[in-house]
mmCIF file of C-alpha atoms (C1' of nucleotides) in Angstrom:
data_model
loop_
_atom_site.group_PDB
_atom_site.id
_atom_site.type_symbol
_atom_site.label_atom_id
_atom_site.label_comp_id
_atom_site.label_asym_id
_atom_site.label_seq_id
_atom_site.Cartn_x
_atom_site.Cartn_y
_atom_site.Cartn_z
ATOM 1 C CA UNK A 1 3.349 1.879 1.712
ATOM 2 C CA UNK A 2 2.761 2.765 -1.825
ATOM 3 C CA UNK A 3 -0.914 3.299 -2.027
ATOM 4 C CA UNK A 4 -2.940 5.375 -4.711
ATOM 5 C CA UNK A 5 -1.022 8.578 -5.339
ATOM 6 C CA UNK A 6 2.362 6.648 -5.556
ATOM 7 C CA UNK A 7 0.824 3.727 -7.710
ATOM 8 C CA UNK A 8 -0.635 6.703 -9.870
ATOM 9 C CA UNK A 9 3.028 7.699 -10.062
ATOM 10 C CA UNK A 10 4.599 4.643 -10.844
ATOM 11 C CA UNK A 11 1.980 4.543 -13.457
ATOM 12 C CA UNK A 12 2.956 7.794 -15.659
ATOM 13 C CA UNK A 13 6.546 7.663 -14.843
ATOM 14 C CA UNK A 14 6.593 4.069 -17.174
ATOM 15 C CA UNK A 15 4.174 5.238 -19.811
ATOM 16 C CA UNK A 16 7.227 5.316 -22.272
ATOM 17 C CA UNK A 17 6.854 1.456 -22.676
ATOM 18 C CA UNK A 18 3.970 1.679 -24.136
ATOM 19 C CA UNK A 19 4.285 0.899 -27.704
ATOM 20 C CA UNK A 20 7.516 -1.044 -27.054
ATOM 21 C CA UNK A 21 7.865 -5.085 -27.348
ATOM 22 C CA UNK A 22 9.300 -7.004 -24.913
ATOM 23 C CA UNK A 23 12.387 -9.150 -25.631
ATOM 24 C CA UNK A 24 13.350 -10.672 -22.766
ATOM 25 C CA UNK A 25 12.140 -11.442 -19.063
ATOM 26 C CA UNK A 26 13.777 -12.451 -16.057
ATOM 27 C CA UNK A 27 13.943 -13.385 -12.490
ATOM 28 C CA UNK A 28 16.704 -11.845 -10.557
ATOM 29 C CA UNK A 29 17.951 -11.612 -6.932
ATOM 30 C CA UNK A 30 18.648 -15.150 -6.672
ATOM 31 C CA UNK A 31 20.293 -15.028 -3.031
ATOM 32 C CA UNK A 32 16.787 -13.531 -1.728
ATOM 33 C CA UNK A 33 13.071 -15.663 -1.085
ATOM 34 C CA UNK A 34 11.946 -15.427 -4.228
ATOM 35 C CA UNK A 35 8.759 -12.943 -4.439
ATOM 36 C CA UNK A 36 5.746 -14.373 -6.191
ATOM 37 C CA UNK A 37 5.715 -14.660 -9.623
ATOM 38 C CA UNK A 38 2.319 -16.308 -11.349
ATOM 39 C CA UNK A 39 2.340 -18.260 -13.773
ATOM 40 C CA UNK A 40 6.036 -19.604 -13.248
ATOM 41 C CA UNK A 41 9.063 -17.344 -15.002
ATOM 42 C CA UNK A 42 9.459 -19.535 -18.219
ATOM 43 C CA UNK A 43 5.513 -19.601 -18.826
ATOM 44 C CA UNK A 44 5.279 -16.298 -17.722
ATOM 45 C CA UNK A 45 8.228 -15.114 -20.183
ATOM 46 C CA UNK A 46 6.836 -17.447 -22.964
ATOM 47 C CA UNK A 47 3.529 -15.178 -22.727
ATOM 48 C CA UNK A 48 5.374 -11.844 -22.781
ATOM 49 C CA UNK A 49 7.927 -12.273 -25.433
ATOM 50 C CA UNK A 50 7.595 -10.480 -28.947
ATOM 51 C CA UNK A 51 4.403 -8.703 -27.753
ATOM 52 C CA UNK A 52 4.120 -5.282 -27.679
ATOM 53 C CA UNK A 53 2.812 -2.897 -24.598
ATOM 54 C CA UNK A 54 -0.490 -1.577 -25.403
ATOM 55 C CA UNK A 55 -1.502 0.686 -22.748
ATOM 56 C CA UNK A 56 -0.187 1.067 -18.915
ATOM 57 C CA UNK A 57 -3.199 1.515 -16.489
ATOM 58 C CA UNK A 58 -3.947 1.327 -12.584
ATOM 59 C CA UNK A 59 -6.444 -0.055 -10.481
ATOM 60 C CA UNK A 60 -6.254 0.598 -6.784
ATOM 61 C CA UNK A 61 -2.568 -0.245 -5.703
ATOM 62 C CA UNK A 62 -1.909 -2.072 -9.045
ATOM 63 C CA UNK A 63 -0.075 -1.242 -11.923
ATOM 64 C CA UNK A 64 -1.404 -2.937 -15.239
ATOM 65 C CA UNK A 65 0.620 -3.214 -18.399
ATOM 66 C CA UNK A 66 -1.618 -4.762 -21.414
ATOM 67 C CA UNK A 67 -0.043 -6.323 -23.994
ATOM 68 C CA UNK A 68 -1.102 -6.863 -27.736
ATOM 69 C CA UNK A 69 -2.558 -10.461 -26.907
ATOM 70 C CA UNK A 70 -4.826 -8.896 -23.995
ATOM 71 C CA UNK A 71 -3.122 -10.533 -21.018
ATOM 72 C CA UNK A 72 -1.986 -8.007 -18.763
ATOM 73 C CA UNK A 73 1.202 -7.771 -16.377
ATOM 74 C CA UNK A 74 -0.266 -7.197 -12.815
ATOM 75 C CA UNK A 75 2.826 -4.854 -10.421
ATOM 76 C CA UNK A 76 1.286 -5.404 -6.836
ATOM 77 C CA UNK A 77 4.038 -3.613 -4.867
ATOM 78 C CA UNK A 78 2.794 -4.166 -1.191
ATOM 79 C CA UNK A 79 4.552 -2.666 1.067
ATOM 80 C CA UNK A 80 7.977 -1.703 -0.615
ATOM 81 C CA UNK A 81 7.546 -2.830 -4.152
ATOM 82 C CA UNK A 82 8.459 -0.724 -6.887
ATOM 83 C CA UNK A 83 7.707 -0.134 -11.038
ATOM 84 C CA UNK A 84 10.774 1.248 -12.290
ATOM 85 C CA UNK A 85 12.717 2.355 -16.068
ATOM 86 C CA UNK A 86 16.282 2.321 -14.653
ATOM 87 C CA UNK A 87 18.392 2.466 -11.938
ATOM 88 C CA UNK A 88 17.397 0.398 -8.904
ATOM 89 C CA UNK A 89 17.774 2.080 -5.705
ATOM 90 C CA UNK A 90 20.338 -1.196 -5.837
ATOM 91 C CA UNK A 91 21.210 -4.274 -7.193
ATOM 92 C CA UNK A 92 20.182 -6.606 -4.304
ATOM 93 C CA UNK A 93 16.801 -6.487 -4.251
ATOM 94 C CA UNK A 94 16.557 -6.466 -7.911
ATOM 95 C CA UNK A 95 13.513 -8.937 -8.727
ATOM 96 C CA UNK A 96 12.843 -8.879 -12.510
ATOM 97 C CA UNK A 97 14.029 -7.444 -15.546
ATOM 98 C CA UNK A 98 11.754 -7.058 -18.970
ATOM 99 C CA UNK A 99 14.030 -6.257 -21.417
ATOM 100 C CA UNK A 100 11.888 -4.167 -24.231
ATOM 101 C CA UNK A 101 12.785 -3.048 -27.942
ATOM 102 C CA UNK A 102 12.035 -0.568 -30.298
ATOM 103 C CA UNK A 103 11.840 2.264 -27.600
ATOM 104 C CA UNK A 104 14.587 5.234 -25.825
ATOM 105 C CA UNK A 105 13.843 3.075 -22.643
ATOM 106 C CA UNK A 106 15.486 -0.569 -22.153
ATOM 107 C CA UNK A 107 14.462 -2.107 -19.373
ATOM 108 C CA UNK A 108 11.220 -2.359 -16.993
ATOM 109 C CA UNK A 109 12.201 -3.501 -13.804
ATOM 110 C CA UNK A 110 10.690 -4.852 -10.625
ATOM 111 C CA UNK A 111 12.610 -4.114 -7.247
ATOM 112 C CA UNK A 112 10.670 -4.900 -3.463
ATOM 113 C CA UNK A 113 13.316 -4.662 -0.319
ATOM 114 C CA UNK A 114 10.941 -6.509 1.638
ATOM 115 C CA UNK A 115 9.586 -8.663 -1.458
ATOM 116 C CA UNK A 116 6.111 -8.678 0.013
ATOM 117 C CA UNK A 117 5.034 -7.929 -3.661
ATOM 118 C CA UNK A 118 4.235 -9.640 -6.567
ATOM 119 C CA UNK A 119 3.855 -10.068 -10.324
ATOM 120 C CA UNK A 120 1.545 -12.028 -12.033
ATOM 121 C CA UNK A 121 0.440 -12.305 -15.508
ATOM 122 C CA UNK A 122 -3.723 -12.678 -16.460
ATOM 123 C CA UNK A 123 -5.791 -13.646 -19.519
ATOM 124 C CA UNK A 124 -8.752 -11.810 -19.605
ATOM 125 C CA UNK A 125 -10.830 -14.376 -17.915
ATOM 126 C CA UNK A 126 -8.615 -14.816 -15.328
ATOM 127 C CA UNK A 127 -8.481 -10.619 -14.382
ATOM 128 C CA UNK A 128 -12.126 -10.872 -14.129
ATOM 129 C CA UNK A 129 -12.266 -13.818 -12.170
ATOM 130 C CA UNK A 130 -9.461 -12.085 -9.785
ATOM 131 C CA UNK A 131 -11.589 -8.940 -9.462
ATOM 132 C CA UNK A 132 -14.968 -9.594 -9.718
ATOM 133 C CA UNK A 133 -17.920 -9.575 -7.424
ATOM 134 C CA UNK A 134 -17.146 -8.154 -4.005
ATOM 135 C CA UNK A 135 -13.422 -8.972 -4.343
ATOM 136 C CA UNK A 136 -12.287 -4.965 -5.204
ATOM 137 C CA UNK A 137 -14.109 -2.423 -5.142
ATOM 138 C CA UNK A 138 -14.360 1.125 -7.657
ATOM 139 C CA UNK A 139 -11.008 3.257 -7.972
ATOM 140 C CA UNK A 140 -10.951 5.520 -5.219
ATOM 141 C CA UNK A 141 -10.528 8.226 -7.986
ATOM 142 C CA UNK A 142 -13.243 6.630 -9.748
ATOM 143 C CA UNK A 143 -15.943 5.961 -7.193
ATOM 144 C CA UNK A 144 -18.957 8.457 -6.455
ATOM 145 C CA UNK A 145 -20.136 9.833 -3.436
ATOM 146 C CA UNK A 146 -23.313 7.936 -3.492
ATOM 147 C CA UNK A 147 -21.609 4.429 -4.161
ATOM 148 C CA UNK A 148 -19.206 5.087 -1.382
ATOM 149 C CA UNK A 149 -21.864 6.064 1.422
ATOM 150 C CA UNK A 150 -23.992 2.918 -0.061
ATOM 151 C CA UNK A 151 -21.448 0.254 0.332
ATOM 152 C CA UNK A 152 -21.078 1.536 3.834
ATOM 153 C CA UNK A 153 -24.024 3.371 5.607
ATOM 154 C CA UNK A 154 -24.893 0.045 6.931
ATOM 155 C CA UNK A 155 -22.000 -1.034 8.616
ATOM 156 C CA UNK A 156 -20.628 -0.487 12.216
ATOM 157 C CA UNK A 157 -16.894 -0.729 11.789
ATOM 158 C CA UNK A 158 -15.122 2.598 12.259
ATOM 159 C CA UNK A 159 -14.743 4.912 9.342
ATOM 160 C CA UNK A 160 -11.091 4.524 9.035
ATOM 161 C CA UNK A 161 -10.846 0.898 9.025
ATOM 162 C CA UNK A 162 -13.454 0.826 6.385
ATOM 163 C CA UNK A 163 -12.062 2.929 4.154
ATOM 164 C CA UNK A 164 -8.981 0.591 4.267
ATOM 165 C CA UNK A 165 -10.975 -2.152 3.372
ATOM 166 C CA UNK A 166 -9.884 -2.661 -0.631
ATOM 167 C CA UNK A 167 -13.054 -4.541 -1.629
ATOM 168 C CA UNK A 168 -15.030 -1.141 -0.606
ATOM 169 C CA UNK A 169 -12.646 1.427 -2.114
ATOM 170 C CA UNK A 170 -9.560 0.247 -3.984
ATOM 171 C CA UNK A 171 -6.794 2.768 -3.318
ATOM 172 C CA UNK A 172 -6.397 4.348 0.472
ATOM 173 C CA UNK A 173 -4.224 2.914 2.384
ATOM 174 C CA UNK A 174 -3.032 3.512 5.844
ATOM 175 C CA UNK A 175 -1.743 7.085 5.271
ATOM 176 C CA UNK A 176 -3.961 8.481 3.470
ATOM 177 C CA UNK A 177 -7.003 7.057 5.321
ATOM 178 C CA UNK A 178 -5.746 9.712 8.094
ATOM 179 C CA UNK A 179 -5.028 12.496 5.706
ATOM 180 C CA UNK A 180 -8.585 11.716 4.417
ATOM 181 C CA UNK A 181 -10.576 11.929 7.614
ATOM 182 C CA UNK A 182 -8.685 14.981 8.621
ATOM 183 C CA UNK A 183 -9.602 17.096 5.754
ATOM 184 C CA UNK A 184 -13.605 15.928 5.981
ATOM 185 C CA UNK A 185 -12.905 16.976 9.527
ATOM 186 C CA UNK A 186 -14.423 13.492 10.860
ATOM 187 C CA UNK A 187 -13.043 11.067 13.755
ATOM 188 C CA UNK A 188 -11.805 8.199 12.348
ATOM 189 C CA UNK A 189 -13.412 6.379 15.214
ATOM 190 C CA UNK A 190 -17.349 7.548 13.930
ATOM 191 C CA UNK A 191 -18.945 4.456 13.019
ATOM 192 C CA UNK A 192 -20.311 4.302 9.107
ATOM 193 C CA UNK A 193 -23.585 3.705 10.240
ATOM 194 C CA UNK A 194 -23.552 6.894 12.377
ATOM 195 C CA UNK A 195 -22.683 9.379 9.662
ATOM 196 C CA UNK A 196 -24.898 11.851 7.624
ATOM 197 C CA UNK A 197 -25.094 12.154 3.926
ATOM 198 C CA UNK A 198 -23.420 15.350 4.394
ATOM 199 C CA UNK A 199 -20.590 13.852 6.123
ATOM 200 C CA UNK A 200 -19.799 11.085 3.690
ATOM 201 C CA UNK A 201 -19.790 13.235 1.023
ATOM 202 C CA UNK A 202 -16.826 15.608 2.618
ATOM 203 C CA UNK A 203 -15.295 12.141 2.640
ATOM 204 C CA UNK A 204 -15.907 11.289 -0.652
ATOM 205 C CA UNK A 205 -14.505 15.118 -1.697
ATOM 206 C CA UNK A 206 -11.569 15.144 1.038
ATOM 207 C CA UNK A 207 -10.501 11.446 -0.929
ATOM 208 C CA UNK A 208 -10.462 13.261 -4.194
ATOM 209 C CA UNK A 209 -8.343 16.247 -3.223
ATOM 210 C CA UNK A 210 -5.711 14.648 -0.982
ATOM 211 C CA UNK A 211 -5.206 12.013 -3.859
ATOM 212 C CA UNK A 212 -4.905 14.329 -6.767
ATOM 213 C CA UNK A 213 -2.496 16.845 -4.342
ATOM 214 C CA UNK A 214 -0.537 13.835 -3.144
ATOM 215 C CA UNK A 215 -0.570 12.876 -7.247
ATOM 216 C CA UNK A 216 0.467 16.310 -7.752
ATOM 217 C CA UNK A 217 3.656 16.001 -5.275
ATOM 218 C CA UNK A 218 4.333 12.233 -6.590
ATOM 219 C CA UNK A 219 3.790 11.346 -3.387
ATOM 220 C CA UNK A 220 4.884 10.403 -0.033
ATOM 221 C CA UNK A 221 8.817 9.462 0.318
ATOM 222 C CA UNK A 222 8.706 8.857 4.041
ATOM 223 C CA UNK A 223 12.154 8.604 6.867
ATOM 224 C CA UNK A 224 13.164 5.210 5.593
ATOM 225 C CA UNK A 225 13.424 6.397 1.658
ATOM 226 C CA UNK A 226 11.638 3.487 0.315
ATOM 227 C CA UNK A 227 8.834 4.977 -1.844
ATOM 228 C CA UNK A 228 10.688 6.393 -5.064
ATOM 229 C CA UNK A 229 8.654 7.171 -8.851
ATOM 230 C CA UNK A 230 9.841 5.261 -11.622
ATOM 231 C CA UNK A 231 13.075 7.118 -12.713
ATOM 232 C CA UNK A 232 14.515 6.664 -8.702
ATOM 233 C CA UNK A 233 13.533 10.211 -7.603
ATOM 234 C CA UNK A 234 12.125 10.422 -3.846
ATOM 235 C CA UNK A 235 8.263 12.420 -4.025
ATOM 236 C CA UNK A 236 7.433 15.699 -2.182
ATOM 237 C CA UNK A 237 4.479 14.898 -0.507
ATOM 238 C CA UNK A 238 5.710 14.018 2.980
ATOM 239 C CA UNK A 239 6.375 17.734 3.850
ATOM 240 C CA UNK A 240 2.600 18.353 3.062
ATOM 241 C CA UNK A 241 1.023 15.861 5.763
ATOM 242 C CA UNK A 242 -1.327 17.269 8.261
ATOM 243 C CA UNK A 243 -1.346 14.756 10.691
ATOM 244 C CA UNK A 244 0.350 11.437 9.577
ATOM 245 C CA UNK A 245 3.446 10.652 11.704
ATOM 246 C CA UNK A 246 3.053 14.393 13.275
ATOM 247 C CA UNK A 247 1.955 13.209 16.730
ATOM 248 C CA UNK A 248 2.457 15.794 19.354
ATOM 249 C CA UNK A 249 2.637 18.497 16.900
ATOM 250 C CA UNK A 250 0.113 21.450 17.054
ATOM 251 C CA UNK A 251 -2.653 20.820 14.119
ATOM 252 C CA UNK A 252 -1.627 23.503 10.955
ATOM 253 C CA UNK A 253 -5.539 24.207 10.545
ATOM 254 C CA UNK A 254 -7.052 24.786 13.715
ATOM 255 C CA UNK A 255 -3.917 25.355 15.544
ATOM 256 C CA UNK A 256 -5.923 24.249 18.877
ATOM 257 C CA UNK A 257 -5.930 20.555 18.922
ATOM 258 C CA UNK A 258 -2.502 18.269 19.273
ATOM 259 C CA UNK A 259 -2.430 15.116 16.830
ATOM 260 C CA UNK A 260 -3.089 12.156 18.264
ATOM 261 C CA UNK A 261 -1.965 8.737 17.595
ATOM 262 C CA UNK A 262 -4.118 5.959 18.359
ATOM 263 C CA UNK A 263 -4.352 2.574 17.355
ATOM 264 C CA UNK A 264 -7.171 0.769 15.214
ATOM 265 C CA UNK A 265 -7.289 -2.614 13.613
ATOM 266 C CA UNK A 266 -3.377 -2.795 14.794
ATOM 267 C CA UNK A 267 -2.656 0.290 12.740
ATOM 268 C CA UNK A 268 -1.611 3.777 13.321
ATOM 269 C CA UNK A 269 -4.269 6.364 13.316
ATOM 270 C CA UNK A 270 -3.592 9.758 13.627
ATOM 271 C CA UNK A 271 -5.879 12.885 13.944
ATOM 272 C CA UNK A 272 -6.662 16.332 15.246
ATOM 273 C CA UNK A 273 -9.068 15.814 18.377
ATOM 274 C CA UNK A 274 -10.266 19.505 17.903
ATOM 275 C CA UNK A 275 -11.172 19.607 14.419
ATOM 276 C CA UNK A 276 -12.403 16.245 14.366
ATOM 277 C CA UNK A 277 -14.945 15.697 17.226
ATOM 278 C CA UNK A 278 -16.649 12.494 17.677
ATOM 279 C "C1'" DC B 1 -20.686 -8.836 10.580
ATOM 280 C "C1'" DC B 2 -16.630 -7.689 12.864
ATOM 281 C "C1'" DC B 3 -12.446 -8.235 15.454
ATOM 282 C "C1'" DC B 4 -7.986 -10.106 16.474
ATOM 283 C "C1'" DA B 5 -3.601 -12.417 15.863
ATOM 284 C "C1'" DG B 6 -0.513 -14.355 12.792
ATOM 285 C "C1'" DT B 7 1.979 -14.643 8.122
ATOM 286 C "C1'" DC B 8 5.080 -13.047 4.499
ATOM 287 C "C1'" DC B 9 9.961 -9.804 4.841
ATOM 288 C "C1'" DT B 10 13.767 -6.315 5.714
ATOM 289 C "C1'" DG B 11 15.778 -2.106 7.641
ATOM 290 C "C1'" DC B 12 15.648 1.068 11.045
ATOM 291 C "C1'" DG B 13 15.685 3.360 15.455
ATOM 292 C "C1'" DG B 14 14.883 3.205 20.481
ATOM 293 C "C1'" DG B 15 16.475 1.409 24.548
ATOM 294 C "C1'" DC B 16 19.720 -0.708 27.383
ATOM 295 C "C1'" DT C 1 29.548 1.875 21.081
ATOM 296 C "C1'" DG C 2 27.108 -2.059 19.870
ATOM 297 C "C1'" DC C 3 23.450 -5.202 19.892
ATOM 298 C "C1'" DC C 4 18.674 -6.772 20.091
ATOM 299 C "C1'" DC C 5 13.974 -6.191 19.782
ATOM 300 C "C1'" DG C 6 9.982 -4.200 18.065
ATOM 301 C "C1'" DC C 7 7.846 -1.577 14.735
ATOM 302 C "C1'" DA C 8 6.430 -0.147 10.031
ATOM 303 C "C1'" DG C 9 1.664 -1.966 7.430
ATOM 304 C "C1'" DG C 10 -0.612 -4.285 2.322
ATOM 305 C "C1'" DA C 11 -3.156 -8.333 1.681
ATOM 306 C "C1'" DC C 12 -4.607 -12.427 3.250
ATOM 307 C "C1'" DT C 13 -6.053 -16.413 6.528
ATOM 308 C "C1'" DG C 14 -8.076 -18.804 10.393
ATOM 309 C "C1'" DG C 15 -10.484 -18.699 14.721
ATOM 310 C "C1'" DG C 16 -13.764 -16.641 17.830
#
DNA sequence: CCCCAGTCCTGCGGGC
DNA sequence: TGCCCGCAGGACTGGG
């Protein structure tokens, strides 16, 4: 679940490490499947120790730490991964610990209930190598109207599945694809190839003001209390959706159409059939 | 090019 | 009341 706006949260809720050295790292939640960690713990923790943290960034879903050697510490939570200072939501699905110096912050942990995340650790070679050509595309925050309607006004596949697809757009997930399409007022079922220059750049601007509100909110904590920013506290932007997991309920804009659910690319879709004709 | 089903995994909520 | 199944979906893979 954590896409962009809680990454982006993640992100500034750990920017206190940076200038602190790390001192220790670990592997924990022994009972569990492992999650993956690249290269193996005592490499990994070989590469890590006595450097400092240089600058925390984000790309997509990722949080990147870079260190003082230039290798940087890739957080991919997935689905229920999280980048945390202190206090796990608990101790069980604790994953790794970097224990860090010279700083009002101890620890950096790593928690994932489902462990469907990872960490891994990348020279600079080897972060090009993992990103380049075709592999993942511009920041969704980064991206321009024009390079977004270029890497797609070709294709057929619905607009909603395409703006899913990370090597396009690195960023929008499942949730916010809908909250997207809603506010550009376009059916998530309008094929890329089908839609005006006008219409992909409402797209382009409906991306960049449901991120930065759902940034603003620290986004989305939804029913099962997963999602939480780095000091354990749920975000706010749940109560602001205007059609994700509202099926049934009377659309808050035109306040004619009922959300819809439907299903595309085996995920959950929803939209306003009024103010989002075909 | 695009679609679909399956894979990893856990917690939960609906249905019986 | 209690249990079981299916669903949630990020990234990836293999087959059509």
């Amino acid at each position: 679940m954590p896409e962009l706006p809680e990454v982006e949260t993640m992100r500034r809720g750990v920017m206190p490490i940076v200038g602190q050295t790390i001192e220790d790292v670990r592997r924990v939640a022994v009972k569990l499947r492992p999650i993956l960690i690249q290269p193996r713990v005592d490499a990994f923790r070989r590469r890590c120790l006595g450097r400092r943290i240089v600058e925390v960034g984000r790309l997509g879903k990722r949080v990147l730490v870079r260190l003082d050697s230039d290798d940087t510490i890739v957080f991919e939570p997935r689905m229920t991964g999280l980048v945390l200072l202190a206090d796990p939501p608990n101790r069980e699905h604790l994953r790794m610990e970097f224990s860090l110096g010279g700083g009002s912050s101890p620890q950096l942990l790593y928690w994932d209930r489902r462990g469907l995340g990872n960490v891994r650790l990348f020279s600079p070679d080897e972060l090009r190598r993992q990103w380049g050509e075709g592999r993942l595309g511009p920041d969704a925050l980064a991206i321009s109207a024009e390079q977004l309607r270029d890497a797609l006004r070709r294709r057929r596949r619905p607009v909603k599945v395409a703006l899913l697809d990370q090597a396009i757009v690195a960023g929008i997930g499942n949730l916010y694809a809908s909250e997207i399409l809603h506010v550009a007022q376009i059916h998530p079922a309008a094929r890329c190839d089908r839609l005006t220059r006008a219409q992909w750049q409402r797209i382009h601007a409906a991306t960049q003001h449901v991120l930065l509100e759902a940034i603003r909110y620290e986004g989305s904590t939804l029913s099962d209390g997963t999602y939480r920013n780095a000091l354990n506290q749920a975000g706010g932007y749940q109560n602001h959706h205007r059609v994700y997991d509202l099926a049934g309920q009377q659309c808050r804009r035109c306040e004619m159409g009922v959300i819809q659910r439907i299903v595309q690319a085996q995920r959950a879709t929803f939209f306003c059939p009024h103010c989002q004709r075909r």
